[in-house]
Tab-separated table of C-alpha atoms in Angstrom:
chain	number	residue	atom	x	y	z
A	5	MET	CA	46.940	146.915	-22.561
A	6	GLY	CA	44.205	149.560	-22.675
A	7	VAL	CA	40.629	149.629	-23.857
A	8	ARG	CA	40.567	149.368	-27.625
A	9	HIS	CA	38.125	151.653	-29.377
A	10	ALA	CA	37.430	153.031	-32.839
A	11	ARG	CA	34.915	155.744	-31.893
A	12	GLU	CA	35.964	159.213	-30.814
A	13	TYR	CA	37.002	159.157	-27.174
A	14	SER	CA	34.905	162.246	-26.421
A	15	GLU	CA	31.748	160.424	-27.598
A	16	ILE	CA	32.571	157.342	-25.553
A	17	LEU	CA	33.299	159.484	-22.491
A	18	GLN	CA	29.973	161.305	-22.832
A	19	GLU	CA	28.005	158.044	-23.076
A	20	LEU	CA	29.973	156.428	-20.257
A	21	THR	CA	29.370	159.468	-18.050
A	22	GLU	CA	25.616	159.230	-18.705
A	23	ALA	CA	25.638	155.489	-18.028
A	24	ILE	CA	27.572	155.828	-14.766
A	25	ALA	CA	25.154	158.568	-13.674
A	26	VAL	CA	22.454	155.894	-13.216
A	27	ILE	CA	24.482	154.447	-10.326
A	28	ASP	CA	22.907	156.397	-7.475
A	29	ASP	CA	25.917	156.112	-5.195
A	30	SER	CA	28.677	156.391	-7.801
A	31	TYR	CA	30.270	159.130	-5.678
A	32	LEU	CA	31.453	156.374	-3.301
A	33	PHE	CA	34.148	155.575	-5.871
A	34	PHE	CA	35.846	158.807	-4.776
A	35	GLU	CA	35.093	158.048	-1.101
A	36	MET	CA	32.666	160.971	-0.932
A	37	GLU	CA	29.860	161.117	1.589
A	38	ALA	CA	26.266	161.480	0.389
A	39	ALA	CA	26.047	164.874	2.105
A	40	ASP	CA	29.101	166.132	0.205
A	41	TRP	CA	27.665	164.868	-3.090
A	42	ASN	CA	24.309	166.507	-2.439
A	43	GLU	CA	25.983	169.857	-1.717
A	44	LEU	CA	27.323	169.950	-5.284
A	45	ASP	CA	25.198	171.647	-7.929
A	46	LYS	CA	24.266	169.723	-11.092
A	47	ALA	CA	27.212	171.105	-13.102
A	48	GLU	CA	29.664	170.109	-10.382
A	49	GLN	CA	28.117	166.648	-10.137
A	50	ARG	CA	28.439	166.306	-13.904
A	51	ASP	CA	32.131	167.261	-13.705
A	52	VAL	CA	32.731	164.657	-10.998
A	53	LEU	CA	30.890	162.001	-13.026
A	54	GLU	CA	32.947	162.839	-16.111
A	55	ALA	CA	36.189	162.546	-14.123
A	56	LEU	CA	34.922	159.239	-12.753
A	57	ALA	CA	34.085	157.955	-16.240
A	58	ASP	CA	37.548	158.961	-17.454
A	59	ASP	CA	39.248	157.180	-14.535
A	60	VAL	CA	37.122	154.074	-15.008
A	61	PHE	CA	37.752	153.964	-18.765
A	62	TYR	CA	41.508	153.867	-18.266
A	63	GLY	CA	41.194	151.524	-15.287
A	64	LEU	CA	39.305	149.024	-17.438
A	65	GLY	CA	42.482	148.548	-19.457
A	66	GLU	CA	44.023	146.886	-16.381
A	67	HIS	CA	40.948	145.395	-14.680
A	68	HIS	CA	38.010	144.391	-16.868
A	69	GLU	CA	35.499	144.924	-14.059
A	70	ILE	CA	35.441	147.855	-11.646
A	71	ALA	CA	32.999	148.402	-8.783
A	72	VAL	CA	31.484	151.878	-8.789
A	73	GLY	CA	29.296	152.414	-5.754
A	74	SER	CA	26.636	149.707	-5.800
A	75	GLY	CA	27.158	149.077	-9.525
A	76	PHE	CA	29.750	147.531	-11.792
A	77	VAL	CA	31.411	148.718	-14.982
A	78	THR	CA	32.708	145.908	-17.181
A	79	TYR	CA	34.848	145.966	-20.329
A	80	VAL	CA	33.879	143.188	-22.756
A	81	PRO	CA	36.691	143.149	-25.345
A	82	LEU	CA	35.184	140.454	-27.574
A	83	LEU	CA	32.002	142.494	-28.000
A	84	HIS	CA	33.829	145.854	-28.149
A	85	ARG	CA	31.715	147.406	-25.437
A	86	ILE	CA	31.533	148.600	-21.856
A	87	GLU	CA	28.598	147.518	-19.703
A	88	VAL	CA	27.315	149.477	-16.712
A	89	LYS	CA	25.150	147.420	-14.356
A	90	THR	CA	23.144	148.048	-11.218
A	91	ASN	CA	20.302	146.005	-9.747
A	92	GLU	CA	17.820	148.136	-11.710
A	93	GLU	CA	19.750	149.362	-14.758
A	94	TYR	CA	21.861	147.923	-17.563
A	95	ARG	CA	23.575	150.271	-20.018
A	96	VAL	CA	25.918	149.533	-22.905
A	97	VAL	CA	28.537	151.855	-24.370
A	98	HIS	CA	29.747	150.674	-27.776
A	99	LEU	CA	33.416	151.204	-28.560
A	100	ILE	CA	33.245	150.773	-32.340
């Protein structure tokens, strides 16, 4: 089915990457260890987070909620948005 959007995908991906970055242990999605994550420099971490955001975006077309580390990313089709939630943070990425 896919995630419907009217905004440029590159803009959505950038915002989703920034939102997912607030999940401290998002690297667990790729089954990475904290030590491996911490060995990456900031640019490498950003690349991993962008790949994660891309994977999650397309995964949300099949499953409207995906666990990412200790957080959740949820596609809300009726509101045309993606929500990123942790115990401390709540971010919204608008799709239109």
